[in-house]
Short mmCIF file of C-alpha atoms and ligand atoms in Angstrom, two decimals:
data_model
loop_
_atom_site.label_atom_id
_atom_site.label_comp_id
_atom_site.label_asym_id
_atom_site.label_seq_id
_atom_site.Cartn_x
_atom_site.Cartn_y
_atom_site.Cartn_z
CA UNK A 1 -0.10 0.02 0.02
CA UNK A 2 1.31 3.58 -0.88
CA UNK A 3 1.55 5.99 1.79
CA UNK A 4 0.87 9.80 1.61
CA UNK A 5 1.50 12.90 3.78
CA UNK A 6 -0.54 16.05 3.14
CA UNK A 7 0.19 19.47 4.71
CA UNK A 8 -2.57 22.24 4.34
CA UNK A 9 -2.03 25.82 4.52
CA UNK A 10 -4.66 28.71 4.35
CA UNK A 11 -8.37 28.98 4.54
CA UNK A 12 -11.18 26.60 5.16
CA UNK A 13 -11.63 26.37 1.29
CA UNK A 14 -8.19 24.80 1.31
CA UNK A 15 -8.92 22.57 4.23
CA UNK A 16 -11.99 21.40 2.45
CA UNK A 17 -10.08 20.75 -0.78
CA UNK A 18 -7.57 18.66 1.47
CA UNK A 19 -10.44 16.57 2.49
CA UNK A 20 -11.32 15.89 -1.00
CA UNK A 21 -7.68 15.12 -1.83
CA UNK A 22 -7.44 12.72 1.02
CA UNK A 23 -10.66 10.87 0.15
CA UNK A 24 -9.60 10.72 -3.49
CA UNK A 25 -6.09 9.30 -2.39
CA UNK A 26 -7.67 6.67 -0.15
CA UNK A 27 -9.99 5.48 -2.91
CA UNK A 28 -6.78 4.97 -4.91
CA UNK A 29 -5.31 2.87 -2.17
CA UNK A 30 -3.15 5.29 -0.46
CA UNK A 31 -3.06 5.54 3.31
CA UNK A 32 -2.27 8.60 5.41
CA UNK A 33 0.90 8.58 7.42
CA UNK A 34 1.99 11.14 10.20
CA UNK A 35 5.54 11.97 9.01
CA UNK A 36 6.92 13.01 5.65
CA UNK A 37 9.72 10.57 6.07
CA UNK A 38 7.35 7.64 5.92
CA UNK A 39 5.54 8.93 2.85
CA UNK A 40 5.81 7.78 -0.73
CA UNK A 41 3.75 10.91 -1.81
CA UNK A 42 4.49 14.13 -0.08
CA UNK A 43 1.85 16.67 -0.84
CA UNK A 44 1.33 20.35 0.00
CA UNK A 45 -2.03 22.23 -0.30
CA UNK A 46 -0.63 25.82 -0.54
CA UNK A 47 -1.94 29.35 0.25
CA UNK A 48 -0.65 32.59 -1.03
CA UNK A 49 -2.79 35.08 0.79
CA UNK A 50 0.31 36.72 2.65
CA UNK A 51 3.88 36.77 2.47
CA UNK A 52 4.12 34.73 5.62
CA UNK A 53 2.20 31.96 4.05
CA UNK A 54 4.95 31.84 1.33
CA UNK A 55 7.71 31.77 3.89
CA UNK A 56 6.36 29.04 5.96
CA UNK A 57 5.96 26.80 2.78
CA UNK A 58 9.49 27.27 1.74
CA UNK A 59 10.90 25.67 4.92
CA UNK A 60 8.61 22.62 4.46
CA UNK A 61 9.53 22.40 0.64
CA UNK A 62 13.09 22.36 1.73
CA UNK A 63 12.45 19.18 3.76
CA UNK A 64 10.66 17.66 0.89
CA UNK A 65 13.76 18.36 -1.25
CA UNK A 66 15.87 16.56 1.04
CA UNK A 67 13.67 13.46 1.26
CA UNK A 68 13.36 13.38 -2.39
CA UNK A 69 17.16 13.43 -2.80
CA UNK A 70 17.34 10.52 -0.37
CA UNK A 71 14.82 8.38 -2.23
CA UNK A 72 14.25 9.85 -5.62
CA UNK A 73 11.17 7.41 -6.39
CA UNK A 74 9.11 9.64 -3.83
CA UNK A 75 6.66 11.91 -5.55
CA UNK A 76 6.36 15.45 -4.41
CA UNK A 77 3.05 17.39 -5.22
CA UNK A 78 2.18 20.97 -4.80
CA UNK A 79 -1.54 22.10 -5.10
CA UNK A 80 -3.43 25.17 -4.09
CA UNK A 81 -3.25 28.90 -4.53
CA UNK A 82 0.48 29.39 -4.29
CA UNK A 83 1.09 26.79 -6.82
CA UNK A 84 -1.65 28.41 -9.11
CA UNK A 85 0.09 31.69 -8.66
CA UNK A 86 3.53 30.28 -9.64
CA UNK A 87 2.25 27.96 -12.44
CA UNK A 88 5.15 26.62 -14.56
CA UNK A 89 7.70 28.62 -12.42
CA UNK A 90 7.12 25.97 -9.65
CA UNK A 91 9.15 23.62 -11.73
CA UNK A 92 11.94 26.10 -12.61
CA UNK A 93 12.44 27.22 -8.86
CA UNK A 94 11.80 23.74 -7.31
CA UNK A 95 12.94 21.16 -9.73
CA UNK A 96 12.23 18.25 -7.30
CA UNK A 97 8.49 18.99 -7.58
CA UNK A 98 6.72 16.12 -9.81
CA UNK A 99 3.22 17.38 -9.90
CA UNK A 100 1.82 21.00 -9.46
CA UNK A 101 -1.83 21.91 -9.76
CA UNK A 102 -4.16 24.75 -8.72
CA UNK A 103 -7.26 24.67 -6.53
CA UNK A 104 -9.62 23.66 -9.40
CA UNK A 105 -7.54 20.62 -10.55
CA UNK A 106 -7.68 18.11 -7.67
CA UNK A 107 -8.91 15.43 -9.86
CA UNK A 108 -5.83 15.92 -12.21
CA UNK A 109 -3.76 14.70 -9.19
CA UNK A 110 -5.48 11.23 -9.41
CA UNK A 111 -4.89 11.23 -13.25
CA UNK A 112 -1.20 12.09 -12.71
CA UNK A 113 -0.83 9.36 -9.95
CA UNK A 114 -2.51 6.71 -12.07
CA UNK A 115 -0.58 7.53 -15.30
CA UNK A 116 2.98 6.26 -16.06
CA UNK A 117 4.14 9.78 -16.22
CA UNK A 118 7.78 10.11 -15.54
CA UNK A 119 8.05 13.90 -16.28
CA UNK A 120 6.80 16.68 -14.04
CA UNK A 121 3.24 17.80 -14.81
CA UNK A 122 1.46 21.15 -14.16
CA UNK A 123 -2.35 21.61 -14.08
CA UNK A 124 -3.62 25.01 -13.85
CA UNK A 125 -6.87 25.43 -15.89
CA UNK A 126 -10.07 25.37 -13.91
CA UNK A 127 -11.90 22.15 -15.14
CA UNK A 128 -14.63 21.20 -12.60
CA UNK A 129 -15.70 21.16 -9.06
CA UNK A 130 -14.30 18.39 -7.01
CA UNK A 131 -17.89 17.86 -5.74
CA UNK A 132 -17.97 14.30 -7.05
CA UNK A 133 -14.88 13.32 -5.31
CA UNK A 134 -14.93 11.34 -2.01
CA UNK A 135 -14.26 13.20 1.03
CA UNK A 136 -12.32 12.32 4.18
CA UNK A 137 -13.77 14.63 7.03
CA UNK A 138 -11.72 15.67 9.85
CA UNK A 139 -14.80 15.21 12.10
CA UNK A 140 -17.65 12.93 10.94
CA UNK A 141 -20.44 15.22 12.22
CA UNK A 142 -19.17 18.38 10.66
CA UNK A 143 -18.82 19.12 6.97
CA UNK A 144 -18.15 21.86 4.58
CA UNK A 145 -20.18 22.52 1.40
CA UNK A 146 -18.61 24.33 -1.35
CA UNK A 147 -21.28 26.51 -2.94
CA UNK A 148 -19.04 28.32 -5.28
CA UNK A 149 -15.63 28.72 -6.51
CA UNK A 150 -13.79 31.87 -7.48
CA UNK A 151 -14.60 35.48 -7.07
CA UNK A 152 -15.62 38.44 -9.26
CA UNK A 153 -14.51 41.17 -6.95
CA UNK A 154 -11.29 42.99 -7.60
CA UNK A 155 -10.13 44.00 -4.09
CA UNK A 156 -6.78 45.70 -4.81
CA UNK A 157 -4.76 43.67 -2.13
CA UNK A 158 -6.05 40.25 -2.85
CA UNK A 159 -4.52 37.35 -4.86
CA UNK A 160 -7.60 35.13 -4.74
CA UNK A 161 -9.36 36.30 -8.01
CA UNK A 162 -6.01 35.47 -9.92
CA UNK A 163 -5.69 32.04 -8.10
CA UNK A 164 -9.19 30.94 -7.97
CA UNK A 165 -10.63 32.57 -11.07
CA UNK A 166 -14.18 33.90 -11.90
CA UNK A 167 -17.11 32.99 -9.64
CA UNK A 168 -18.97 29.82 -10.67
CA UNK A 169 -21.94 28.65 -8.54
CA UNK A 170 -22.83 24.91 -8.13
CA UNK A 171 -26.35 23.95 -8.96
CA UNK A 172 -28.65 24.16 -5.97
CA UNK A 173 -30.19 20.69 -6.69
CA UNK A 174 -26.65 19.26 -6.63
CA UNK A 175 -25.89 21.03 -3.40
CA UNK A 176 -29.10 19.80 -1.63
CA UNK A 177 -28.40 16.26 -2.87
CA UNK A 178 -24.90 16.59 -1.26
CA UNK A 179 -26.36 17.85 1.97
CA UNK A 180 -28.83 14.93 2.10
CA UNK A 181 -26.10 12.60 1.65
CA UNK A 182 -24.04 14.18 4.41
CA UNK A 183 -26.92 14.15 6.77
CA UNK A 184 -27.47 10.50 6.06
CA UNK A 185 -23.73 9.98 6.99
CA UNK A 186 -24.40 11.63 10.48
CA UNK A 187 -23.36 15.14 9.65
CA UNK A 188 -25.06 17.56 11.97
CA UNK A 189 -23.35 20.78 11.14
CA UNK A 190 -22.60 22.17 7.59
CA UNK A 191 -20.64 25.28 6.70
CA UNK A 192 -21.26 26.79 3.26
CA UNK A 193 -18.08 27.87 1.68
CA UNK A 194 -17.47 30.40 -0.99
CA UNK A 195 -15.03 33.19 -1.64
CA UNK A 196 -18.15 35.50 -1.52
CA UNK A 197 -21.01 33.17 -0.62
CA UNK A 198 -23.81 35.84 -0.66
CA UNK A 199 -23.34 36.59 -4.31
CA UNK A 200 -24.05 32.77 -4.79
CA UNK A 201 -26.36 31.97 -7.71
CA UNK A 202 -26.24 35.07 -9.75
CA UNK A 203 -24.39 33.24 -12.51
CA UNK A 204 -26.67 30.26 -12.57
CA UNK A 205 -28.75 29.75 -15.73
CA UNK A 206 -32.32 30.74 -15.78
CA UNK A 207 -34.62 28.02 -14.26
CA UNK A 208 -31.81 26.98 -11.89
CA UNK A 209 -31.39 30.35 -10.30
CA UNK A 210 -31.48 30.54 -6.45
CA UNK A 211 -30.42 33.36 -4.23
CA UNK A 212 -28.20 32.72 -1.29
CA UNK A 213 -31.05 33.11 1.23
CA UNK A 214 -33.04 30.51 -0.72
CA UNK A 215 -30.25 28.13 -0.65
CA UNK A 216 -29.80 28.64 3.04
CA UNK A 217 -33.69 27.69 3.50
CA UNK A 218 -33.21 24.58 1.44
CA UNK A 219 -30.24 23.52 3.47
CA UNK A 220 -31.99 24.26 6.80
CA UNK A 221 -34.97 22.04 5.60
CA UNK A 222 -32.79 18.95 5.24
CA UNK A 223 -33.50 16.56 8.10
CA UNK A 224 -30.78 15.90 10.47
CA UNK A 225 -28.86 19.15 9.88
CA UNK A 226 -28.96 21.02 13.10
CA UNK A 227 -26.53 23.76 12.47
CA UNK A 228 -25.75 25.89 9.39
CA UNK A 229 -23.03 28.37 9.00
CA UNK A 230 -21.46 30.17 6.06
CA UNK A 231 -18.32 32.01 5.25
CA UNK A 232 -17.34 34.57 3.92
CA UNK A 233 -19.99 37.07 2.83
CA UNK A 234 -19.00 40.37 1.32
CA UNK A 235 -20.68 43.40 2.98
CA UNK A 236 -21.56 44.78 -0.43
CA UNK A 237 -23.89 41.82 -1.00
CA UNK A 238 -25.23 41.26 2.53
CA UNK A 239 -29.00 41.73 2.09
CA UNK A 240 -31.93 41.80 4.53
CA UNK A 241 -33.14 38.28 3.21
CA UNK A 242 -29.94 36.57 4.50
CA UNK A 243 -30.00 38.44 7.84
CA UNK A 244 -33.72 37.57 8.33
CA UNK A 245 -32.78 33.99 7.62
CA UNK A 246 -30.82 33.87 10.86
CA UNK A 247 -34.17 34.60 12.67
CA UNK A 248 -36.44 32.43 10.48
CA UNK A 249 -34.34 29.32 10.03
CA UNK A 250 -33.84 27.26 13.18
CA UNK A 251 -30.46 25.77 12.26
CA UNK A 252 -28.82 28.94 10.94
CA UNK A 253 -26.42 29.89 13.69
CA UNK A 254 -26.30 33.32 15.44
CA UNK A 255 -22.86 34.22 13.97
CA UNK A 256 -21.94 36.47 10.93
CA UNK A 257 -18.54 37.04 9.75
CA UNK A 258 -18.57 40.43 8.04
CA UNK A 259 -14.98 41.35 6.73
CA UNK A 260 -14.39 45.12 7.34
CA UNK A 261 -10.88 45.39 6.08
CA UNK A 262 -10.61 49.13 6.88
CA UNK A 263 -12.71 51.79 8.77
CA UNK A 264 -11.74 54.47 6.38
CA UNK A 265 -13.87 55.22 3.38
CA UNK A 266 -10.86 56.70 1.54
CA UNK A 267 -8.85 53.40 2.27
CA UNK A 268 -11.74 51.17 1.44
CA UNK A 269 -12.07 53.02 -2.03
CA UNK A 270 -8.36 52.28 -2.57
CA UNK A 271 -8.96 48.69 -1.69
CA UNK A 272 -11.92 48.54 -4.31
CA UNK A 273 -14.28 47.16 -1.75
CA UNK A 274 -17.13 49.01 -3.12
CA UNK A 275 -18.77 50.00 0.25
CA UNK A 276 -17.85 52.83 2.54
CA UNK A 277 -17.77 53.14 6.25
CA UNK A 278 -21.37 54.16 6.57
CA UNK A 279 -22.71 51.43 4.25
CA UNK A 280 -20.73 48.92 6.50
CA UNK A 281 -22.12 50.28 9.57
CA UNK A 282 -25.70 50.28 8.26
CA UNK A 283 -25.21 46.47 7.54
CA UNK A 284 -24.06 46.05 11.05
CA UNK A 285 -27.14 48.06 12.35
CA UNK A 286 -29.42 46.01 10.20
CA UNK A 287 -27.96 42.74 11.63
CA UNK A 288 -28.28 44.04 15.18
CA UNK A 289 -31.80 44.99 14.58
CA UNK A 290 -33.02 41.64 13.32
CA UNK A 291 -30.67 39.48 15.45
CA UNK A 292 -29.63 41.43 18.45
CA UNK A 293 -27.54 38.81 20.08
CA UNK A 294 -25.88 37.76 16.93
CA UNK A 295 -22.04 37.32 17.11
CA UNK A 296 -20.20 39.33 14.65
CA UNK A 297 -16.58 38.72 13.57
CA UNK A 298 -14.44 40.25 10.97
CA UNK A 299 -11.21 40.64 8.98
CA UNK A 300 -9.06 43.72 9.34
CA UNK A 301 -6.00 44.78 7.34
CA UNK A 302 -3.75 47.36 8.84
CA UNK A 303 -0.84 49.29 7.01
CA UNK A 304 -2.56 49.44 3.61
CA UNK A 305 -0.37 51.59 1.12
CA UNK A 306 -0.95 55.24 1.89
CA UNK A 307 -3.12 54.61 5.05
CA UNK A 308 -2.59 57.54 7.39
CA UNK A 309 -2.66 57.90 11.19
CA UNK A 310 -6.04 59.55 10.92
CA UNK A 311 -7.35 56.74 8.64
CA UNK A 312 -6.09 54.15 10.81
CA UNK A 313 -7.77 55.74 13.78
CA UNK A 314 -11.10 55.40 11.85
CA UNK A 315 -10.46 51.65 11.82
CA UNK A 316 -9.94 51.74 15.71
CA UNK A 317 -13.19 53.64 15.99
CA UNK A 318 -15.22 51.19 13.92
CA UNK A 319 -13.76 48.33 15.96
CA UNK A 320 -14.60 50.19 19.11
CA UNK A 321 -18.16 50.88 17.83
CA UNK A 322 -19.10 47.48 16.47
CA UNK A 323 -17.74 45.53 19.39
CA UNK A 324 -16.77 42.45 17.46
CA UNK A 325 -17.02 39.04 19.14
CA UNK A 326 -13.71 38.21 17.43
CA UNK A 327 -11.58 39.61 14.59
CA UNK A 328 -8.80 38.24 12.31
CA UNK A 329 -6.21 41.03 12.01
CA UNK A 330 -3.60 41.17 9.18
CA UNK A 331 -0.61 43.32 8.39
CA UNK A 332 -0.86 44.37 4.72
CA UNK A 333 1.41 42.14 2.65
CA UNK A 334 2.10 43.03 -1.10
CA UNK A 335 1.09 40.14 -3.35
CA UNK A 336 2.57 39.72 -6.70
CA UNK A 337 0.23 40.66 -9.42
CA UNK A 338 -2.17 42.53 -7.31
CA UNK A 339 -2.79 46.33 -7.82
CA UNK A 340 -1.88 47.37 -4.26
CA UNK A 341 1.45 45.65 -4.55
CA UNK A 342 2.43 48.38 -7.09
CA UNK A 343 1.09 51.36 -5.04
CA UNK A 344 3.96 53.87 -4.45
CA UNK A 345 3.23 54.67 -0.84
CA UNK A 346 4.06 51.45 0.93
CA UNK A 347 4.22 51.82 4.73
CA UNK A 348 7.41 50.74 6.75
CA UNK A 349 7.10 47.66 8.74
CA UNK A 350 7.47 49.49 12.02
CA UNK A 351 4.35 51.59 11.46
CA UNK A 352 2.39 48.38 10.47
CA UNK A 353 3.53 46.49 13.46
CA UNK A 354 2.68 49.43 15.82
CA UNK A 355 -0.79 49.81 14.34
CA UNK A 356 -1.32 46.27 14.61
CA UNK A 357 -0.67 46.30 18.53
CA UNK A 358 -2.95 49.09 18.95
CA UNK A 359 -5.74 47.42 17.05
CA UNK A 360 -5.28 44.09 18.92
CA UNK A 361 -5.63 46.02 22.02
CA UNK A 362 -9.06 47.18 21.02
CA UNK A 363 -10.21 43.97 19.52
CA UNK A 364 -9.27 41.85 22.42
CA UNK A 365 -10.73 44.29 25.04
CA UNK A 366 -14.07 44.60 23.05
CA UNK A 367 -14.25 40.82 22.50
CA UNK A 368 -13.73 40.27 26.15
CA UNK A 369 -16.46 42.65 27.11
CA UNK A 370 -18.79 41.14 24.55
CA UNK A 371 -18.20 37.61 25.76
CA UNK A 372 -19.53 38.57 29.28
CA UNK A 373 -23.01 38.24 27.92
CA UNK A 374 -22.80 34.65 27.83
CA UNK A 375 -21.85 34.21 31.62
CA UNK A 376 -24.74 32.67 33.48
CA UNK A 377 -26.58 31.49 30.40
CA UNK A 378 -27.19 28.03 29.38
CA UNK A 379 -25.96 27.50 25.70
CA UNK A 380 -26.22 24.71 23.32
CA UNK A 381 -22.80 23.27 22.53
CA UNK A 382 -21.78 20.93 19.84
CA UNK A 383 -19.18 18.65 21.43
CA UNK A 384 -15.92 18.32 19.43
CA UNK A 385 -13.92 16.09 21.79
CA UNK A 386 -11.59 16.40 24.81
CA UNK A 387 -10.34 19.92 25.71
CA UNK A 388 -6.93 20.66 24.25
CA UNK A 389 -5.56 21.97 27.41
CA UNK A 390 -7.20 19.53 29.95
CA UNK A 391 -8.00 15.95 28.74
CA UNK A 392 -10.51 15.43 31.58
CA UNK A 393 -12.81 18.18 30.31
CA UNK A 394 -14.74 18.53 26.95
CA UNK A 395 -14.46 21.08 24.18
CA UNK A 396 -17.16 22.28 21.92
CA UNK A 397 -18.65 25.30 20.15
CA UNK A 398 -21.71 27.41 20.68
CA UNK A 399 -23.99 28.53 18.00
CA UNK A 400 -22.29 31.82 18.29
CA UNK A 401 -19.08 30.13 17.21
CA UNK A 402 -17.38 30.52 20.68
CA UNK A 403 -15.14 27.67 21.74
CA UNK A 404 -16.24 26.32 25.25
CA UNK A 405 -14.24 24.18 27.62
CA UNK A 406 -16.47 22.38 30.03
CA UNK A 407 -17.00 19.48 32.48
CA UNK A 408 -19.13 16.91 31.09
CA UNK A 409 -19.66 13.43 29.86
CA UNK A 410 -20.93 13.75 26.39
CA UNK A 411 -19.58 12.27 23.24
CA UNK A 412 -18.08 14.03 20.23
CA UNK A 413 -20.91 15.05 17.95
CA UNK A 414 -23.61 15.29 20.54
CA UNK A 415 -25.39 18.63 21.21
CA UNK A 416 -25.53 19.40 24.82
CA UNK A 417 -26.50 22.25 27.20
CA UNK A 418 -23.73 23.99 28.96
CA UNK A 419 -24.04 26.44 31.82
CA UNK A 420 -21.42 29.19 31.26
CA UNK A 421 -19.53 30.20 34.23
CA UNK A 422 -16.74 32.49 32.70
CA UNK A 423 -15.75 34.22 29.50
CA UNK A 424 -12.50 35.53 27.92
CA UNK A 425 -12.17 37.12 24.53
CA UNK A 426 -11.27 33.68 23.17
CA UNK A 427 -13.41 31.03 24.83
CA UNK A 428 -15.98 30.11 27.50
CA UNK A 429 -15.70 27.83 30.42
CA UNK A 430 -18.59 25.93 32.15
CA UNK A 431 -20.24 22.70 32.88
CA UNK A 432 -22.90 20.48 31.17
CA UNK A 433 -26.15 21.63 32.43
CA UNK A 434 -27.28 18.35 33.96
CA UNK A 435 -24.06 18.16 35.86
CA UNK A 436 -24.33 21.75 36.99
CA UNK A 437 -27.95 21.08 38.41
CA UNK A 438 -26.61 18.04 40.41
CA UNK A 439 -23.66 20.09 41.88
N1 5AD B 1 -2.31 41.51 2.92
C1 5AD B 1 -2.85 41.37 4.14
N2 5AD B 1 -4.06 40.76 4.43
C2 5AD B 1 -4.74 40.13 3.30
N3 5AD B 1 -5.88 39.58 3.11
C3 5AD B 1 -6.12 39.33 2.00
N4 5AD B 1 -5.08 39.76 1.08
C4 5AD B 1 -4.23 40.25 2.10
C5 5AD B 1 -2.93 40.91 1.88
N5 5AD B 1 -2.35 41.15 0.63
C6 5AD B 1 -6.68 39.28 4.43
C7 5AD B 1 -8.00 39.88 4.36
C8 5AD B 1 -8.94 38.92 3.96
C9 5AD B 1 -8.31 37.68 4.67
C10 5AD B 1 -8.80 36.35 4.38
O1 5AD B 1 -6.99 37.89 4.54
O2 5AD B 1 -8.41 40.62 5.49
O3 5AD B 1 -10.41 38.92 4.32
FE1 SF4 B 2 -7.62 30.31 0.77
FE2 SF4 B 2 -7.05 32.65 -0.27
FE3 SF4 B 2 -4.97 31.19 0.88
FE4 SF4 B 2 -6.17 30.36 -1.38
S1 SF4 B 2 -4.94 32.10 -1.11
S2 SF4 B 2 -5.84 29.11 0.32
S3 SF4 B 2 -8.26 31.10 -1.20
S4 SF4 B 2 -6.68 32.17 1.88
#
């Protein structure tokens, strides 16, 4: 039996693609092994979103090079966004790579492995959804559902439109059939994935058209699915129908990830985000009006080219005002081929770092404050397994997407009630409700 080792970088979309890769490899008779030394096939599913992702990958590739030199019959494969952004240059710069492929070409990996090809191959044209591929899920009760690939926005900092191409939506009937299959296999929580999920369906042919809100309703209606999430929406496409769905659909969780990127309308314009500060805050107000308890998370970039101190302060103001439950914060990193990489007014690293620290202070303080609203409440938790810090406790997630460490005896995949005793910006602690009432 052949053995493979796969390392995944980047977003949930990539993690999902890796599940497909694993399922496909196992159907070809490969078994996963925990170390690269033991693998006949060394694979990387790469990301290119920021420079740091590239740098991390290079270290790993160095190890693959050494292992390949030791036993040249090993196969080294590089898939994903970084690979797509490099295309044939992968083979020039890393001659030990045997197969390189972009995010849309996972099935091509199987074609390569089952052919007698002795020469390196690259596959970079989008061909099809990997939807028909088997999938090896990290947890049997949680699954991702890829609703679309690609992105039609042109955010000036972002490499994704060039690595994942134009937006293509999957047919709703195909998606619902997939969710029904997942539910039959024991999945209780699905996360709908897309680069811009809420523009879903606009490219579908007449007769098959469905809006994102309609898709959510159809997924909610599938028997056995208890929780539905989605990521990421674009604020420009966040409509009232989707916000209302959070009230109307019992399984749709009380959490919305709404990427801000900057609190300055001038910077947002330079980012080509197509909304300004006021429109973003209107969206937040609409969410809070319909779903007052909704958790809100976001992505923020600091140090965009030309960002002034006053403009950065506007980002701090918005973070103070919205009071996010959590935020992913990024230092701007110029990406090859994006418009912002060529803007003349790049900021020095020291300013970016200093702004990042100030933003983190606001984000963490506000998240900590926000989390206190859960203390004393009994919340529904989907158990994920033992706690990472204390094996004798359990870990799970609330519908608001807060991690919870708690005392209890439930099995992974169960939905339980947890009485919350304490909250930090990152997580909650508590005890399973029936235990709490005994104590
Ligand atoms: N530099 C810094 N952060 C970036 N992101 C995307 N591209 C860049 C970049 N060039 C961030 C955005 C996006 C998140 C996934 O990554 O905030 O929402
Ligand atoms: Fe995901 Fe973007 Fe990284 Fe690709 S480049 S893996 S889409 S975060």
